[in-house]
């Protein structure tokens, strides 16, 4: 089935949505698996630096996505009750906020620890903050709580998409699937 370009997200928005979906799920798994590596071992340092480096790359992609979104309006909402439209907007906004907070809290926390960041275990970015246990703990806790919040929001997002596909049987998923000449 073909849709008019104005009923689709732009091709760039679609590519960034799916690329980030895959990368974020992988980065969640990575983060939670870090718990399995004993603390104060060289192996943990190596893996943490990989997590930090990939997280920063994901952060840049998130900035690009938000930048793109602000310049390219999404297609008009599909017919649905007003409360569902409001819930969708609110949850999308909350996901964007969490997507910013995840890499930001990780980056800031790393700068209040003497370890700093070693980009892909090659280039060392010396921390610009002091080695402050309390500031680190607050930012690290923000990182952990935001991860849970974002995971819950993604769960709700998936349930909402499933409802559109299985119950409403509308073309919501197709709007985020192919560029169909959407331009850009
Ligand atoms: C890490 C996982 C994901 C995140 C963070 C995420 C985030 C988002 C956000 C923020 C939007 C709003 C786009 C905008 O209006 O700017 C969106 C839209 C959408 N997402 Fe996801 N998403 C994820 C995974 C998925 C998956 C797995 C599916 C499909 C099963 C999906 C299907 C959709 C669809 C269909 C839309 C468009 C809704 C519409 O037409 O208004 N998403 N997603
Ligand atoms: C961009 C997306 C990111 C996601 C989705 C993500 C996700 C996670 C998750 C799920 C954990 C495990 C939390 C827990 O044990 O409860 C974690 C831990 C961690 N993350 Fe990230 N992260 C991201 C980016 C970053 C960045 C950019 C940095 C630093 C530059 C970073 C630094 C860390 C550190 C140091 C830990 C270990 C914390 C500890 O065990 O005390 N993360 N991350």
Coordinates of C-alpha atoms and ligand atoms in Angstrom, one line a residue:
X1 CA 0.0 0.0 0.0
X2 CA 1.3 3.5 -0.8
X3 CA 0.6 6.6 1.3
X4 CA 1.0 10.2 0.5
X5 CA 4.2 11.7 1.6
X6 CA 2.5 14.1 4.0
X7 CA 1.1 11.0 5.9
X8 CA 4.5 9.7 6.6
X9 CA 7.4 10.6 8.9
X10 CA 10.4 11.7 6.7
X11 CA 12.9 9.0 5.7
X12 CA 15.5 10.5 8.0
X13 CA 13.1 10.4 10.9
X14 CA 12.3 6.8 10.2
X15 CA 15.9 5.7 9.9
X16 CA 16.8 7.5 13.1
X17 CA 13.8 6.0 14.9
X18 CA 14.8 2.4 14.1
X19 CA 18.5 2.9 14.4
X20 CA 18.1 4.4 17.9
X21 CA 15.5 1.7 18.9
X22 CA 18.1 -1.0 18.1
X23 CA 21.0 0.9 19.7
X24 CA 19.1 1.9 22.8
X25 CA 17.9 -1.7 23.5
X26 CA 21.5 -2.9 23.0
X27 CA 22.8 -0.2 25.4
X28 CA 20.2 -1.1 28.1
X29 CA 21.4 -4.7 27.9
X30 CA 25.0 -3.6 28.0
X31 CA 24.4 -1.4 31.0
X32 CA 22.6 -4.1 33.0
X33 CA 25.1 -6.8 32.0
X34 CA 27.9 -4.5 33.5
X35 CA 26.6 -5.6 36.9
X36 CA 27.9 -9.1 36.2
X37 CA 31.5 -7.8 35.9
X38 CA 33.3 -7.6 39.3
X39 CA 34.1 -4.1 40.5
X40 CA 37.8 -2.8 40.6
X41 CA 39.0 -5.2 37.9
X42 CA 40.7 -4.1 34.6
X43 CA 38.0 -6.0 32.6
X44 CA 35.3 -3.8 34.2
X45 CA 37.1 -0.6 33.3
X46 CA 37.5 -1.8 29.7
X47 CA 33.8 -2.6 29.3
X48 CA 32.6 0.5 31.2
X49 CA 34.7 2.6 28.7
X50 CA 33.0 0.8 25.8
X51 CA 29.6 1.5 27.3
X52 CA 30.5 5.2 27.9
X53 CA 31.8 5.6 24.3
X54 CA 28.9 3.9 22.6
X55 CA 26.6 5.9 24.9
X56 CA 28.2 9.1 23.7
X57 CA 27.7 8.1 20.1
X58 CA 24.1 7.3 20.8
X59 CA 23.8 10.7 22.5
X60 CA 25.0 12.5 19.4
X61 CA 22.4 10.6 17.3
X62 CA 19.7 11.6 19.8
X63 CA 20.7 15.3 19.4
X64 CA 20.5 14.9 15.6
X65 CA 17.1 13.2 15.9
X66 CA 15.7 16.0 18.1
X67 CA 17.2 18.7 15.8
X68 CA 15.6 17.0 12.8
X69 CA 12.2 16.6 14.6
X70 CA 12.2 20.3 15.5
X71 CA 12.6 21.2 11.8
X72 CA 10.3 18.5 10.3
X73 CA 6.7 18.3 11.7
X74 CA 5.3 14.8 12.1
X75 CA 2.4 13.8 9.9
X76 CA -1.0 14.9 11.3
X77 CA -2.3 12.5 14.0
X78 CA -4.6 9.7 12.9
X79 CA -8.2 9.8 13.9
X80 CA -8.4 8.8 17.6
X81 CA -10.0 10.0 20.8
X82 CA -8.4 13.3 22.1
X83 CA -7.2 11.6 25.3
X84 CA -5.2 9.1 23.3
X85 CA -3.7 11.8 21.2
X86 CA -2.7 13.7 24.3
X87 CA -1.3 10.5 25.9
X88 CA 0.8 9.8 22.8
X89 CA 2.2 13.3 22.7
X90 CA 3.0 13.2 26.5
X91 CA 4.7 9.8 26.3
X92 CA 6.7 10.8 23.2
X93 CA 7.8 13.9 25.0
X94 CA 8.8 11.9 28.1
X95 CA 10.7 9.5 25.9
X96 CA 12.7 12.3 24.3
X97 CA 13.4 13.7 27.8
X98 CA 14.7 10.3 29.0
X99 CA 16.7 9.9 25.8
X100 CA 18.5 13.2 26.6
X101 CA 18.9 12.4 30.3
X102 CA 20.4 9.0 29.8
X103 CA 23.6 10.0 28.0
X104 CA 23.8 13.4 29.7
X105 CA 23.6 11.9 33.3
X106 CA 26.2 9.2 32.3
X107 CA 28.5 11.9 30.8
X108 CA 28.2 14.3 33.7
X109 CA 28.7 11.5 36.3
X110 CA 31.9 10.3 34.5
X111 CA 33.3 13.8 35.0
X112 CA 32.8 13.7 38.7
X113 CA 34.9 10.5 39.0
X114 CA 38.7 10.2 38.7
X115 CA 38.2 7.6 36.0
X116 CA 36.8 10.1 33.4
X117 CA 36.2 8.6 30.0
X118 CA 38.6 6.7 27.8
X119 CA 37.0 6.9 24.3
X120 CA 36.8 3.3 22.9
X121 CA 39.7 2.6 25.3
X122 CA 42.1 4.8 23.2
X123 CA 41.7 8.5 23.8
X124 CA 41.5 9.6 27.4
X125 CA 39.1 12.5 28.1
X126 CA 40.4 13.8 31.4
X127 CA 37.5 14.7 33.8
X128 CA 36.7 18.4 34.1
X129 CA 35.0 18.0 37.4
X130 CA 36.3 17.1 40.9
X131 CA 36.4 13.5 42.2
X132 CA 33.2 14.0 44.2
X133 CA 31.5 10.9 45.6
X134 CA 28.2 12.7 46.4
X135 CA 27.8 14.4 43.0
X136 CA 28.8 11.2 41.3
X137 CA 26.2 9.2 43.3
X138 CA 23.3 11.6 42.5
X139 CA 24.1 11.6 38.8
X140 CA 24.7 7.8 38.7
X141 CA 21.4 7.3 40.5
X142 CA 19.7 9.6 37.9
X143 CA 21.2 7.4 35.2
X144 CA 19.8 4.3 36.8
X145 CA 16.3 5.6 37.6
X146 CA 16.0 7.2 34.1
X147 CA 16.9 3.8 32.6
X148 CA 14.0 2.1 34.4
X149 CA 11.6 5.0 33.4
X150 CA 12.6 4.8 29.8
X151 CA 12.3 1.0 29.7
X152 CA 8.7 1.4 31.1
X153 CA 7.8 4.1 28.6
X154 CA 9.2 1.9 25.7
X155 CA 7.0 -1.0 27.1
X156 CA 3.9 1.3 27.0
X157 CA 4.9 2.5 23.5
X158 CA 5.1 -1.1 22.2
X159 CA 1.6 -1.9 23.8
X160 CA 0.2 1.3 22.1
X161 CA 1.6 0.3 18.7
X162 CA 0.3 -3.3 19.2
X163 CA -3.2 -1.8 19.9
X164 CA -3.1 0.3 16.7
X165 CA -2.0 -2.7 14.6
X166 CA -4.2 -5.4 16.2
X167 CA -7.3 -3.6 17.4
X168 CA -7.6 -0.3 15.5
X169 CA -6.0 -1.9 12.3
X170 CA -5.0 1.6 11.2
X171 CA -1.9 2.6 9.3
X172 CA 0.1 3.9 12.3
X173 CA 3.0 1.5 11.9
X174 CA 3.3 2.2 8.2
X175 CA 3.8 5.9 9.0
X176 CA 7.0 5.0 10.7
X177 CA 8.1 2.2 8.4
X178 CA 9.0 3.4 4.9
X179 CA 9.9 6.8 3.5
X180 CA 7.5 6.4 0.6
X181 CA 9.0 9.4 -1.2
X182 CA 8.7 11.5 2.0
X183 CA 11.8 13.5 1.0
X184 CA 14.7 14.0 3.3
Ligands
LIG1 C1 14.0 2.0 22.0 C2 12.8 1.9 21.5 C3 11.9 3.0 21.0 C4 11.9 4.4 21.3 C5 12.8 5.1 22.2 C6 10.9 5.0 20.5 C7 10.5 6.3 20.5 C8 9.6 6.9 19.7 C9 9.2 8.3 19.7 C10 9.8 9.4 20.6 C11 8.2 8.5 18.8 C12 7.6 9.8 18.4 C13 8.1 10.3 17.1 C14 7.7 11.8 17.0 O1 6.6 12.2 16.8 O2 8.7 12.6 17.0 C15 8.0 7.2 18.2 C16 7.0 7.0 17.2 C17 6.7 5.7 16.7 N1 7.2 4.5 17.1 FE1 8.7 4.3 18.4 N2 10.3 4.0 19.7 C18 10.9 2.8 20.0 C19 10.6 1.6 19.5 C20 9.6 1.3 18.6 C21 9.2 0.0 18.2 C22 9.9 -1.3 18.5 C23 8.1 0.1 17.4 C24 7.2 -0.9 16.7 C25 6.8 -2.0 17.2 C26 7.8 1.6 17.3 C27 6.8 2.2 16.6 C28 6.6 3.5 16.5 C29 5.6 4.1 15.6 C30 4.6 3.3 14.7 C31 5.7 5.5 15.7 C32 4.8 6.6 15.0 C33 3.6 6.9 15.8 C34 2.8 7.9 14.9 O3 2.5 7.6 13.8 O4 2.4 8.9 15.5 N3 8.7 2.2 18.1 N4 8.8 6.3 18.8
LIG2 C1 22.8 6.6 25.7 C2 22.2 5.8 26.3 C3 22.6 5.0 27.6 C4 21.8 4.1 28.1 C5 20.5 3.6 27.5 C6 22.5 3.6 29.2 C7 22.0 2.6 30.1 C8 22.7 2.1 31.2 C9 22.1 1.1 32.1 C10 20.8 0.3 31.9 C11 23.0 0.9 33.1 C12 22.8 -0.1 34.3 C13 22.2 0.7 35.4 C14 21.9 -0.2 36.6 O1 22.8 -1.0 37.0 O2 20.9 -0.1 37.2 C15 24.1 1.8 32.9 C16 25.2 1.9 33.7 C17 26.2 2.8 33.5 N1 26.3 3.7 32.5 FE1 25.0 4.0 31.0 N2 23.7 4.3 29.4 C18 23.8 5.2 28.4 C19 24.8 6.1 28.2 C20 25.9 6.2 29.1 C21 27.0 7.2 28.9 C22 27.1 8.2 27.8 C23 27.8 7.1 30.0 C24 29.1 7.8 30.3 C25 29.8 8.6 29.5 C26 27.3 6.0 30.8 C27 27.9 5.5 32.0 C28 27.5 4.4 32.7 C29 28.2 3.9 33.9 C30 29.5 4.4 34.4 C31 27.4 2.9 34.4 C32 27.7 1.9 35.6 C33 27.1 2.5 36.8 C34 27.3 1.6 38.0 O3 27.2 0.4 37.9 O4 27.5 2.2 39.1 N3 26.2 5.5 30.2 N4 23.9 2.5 31.7

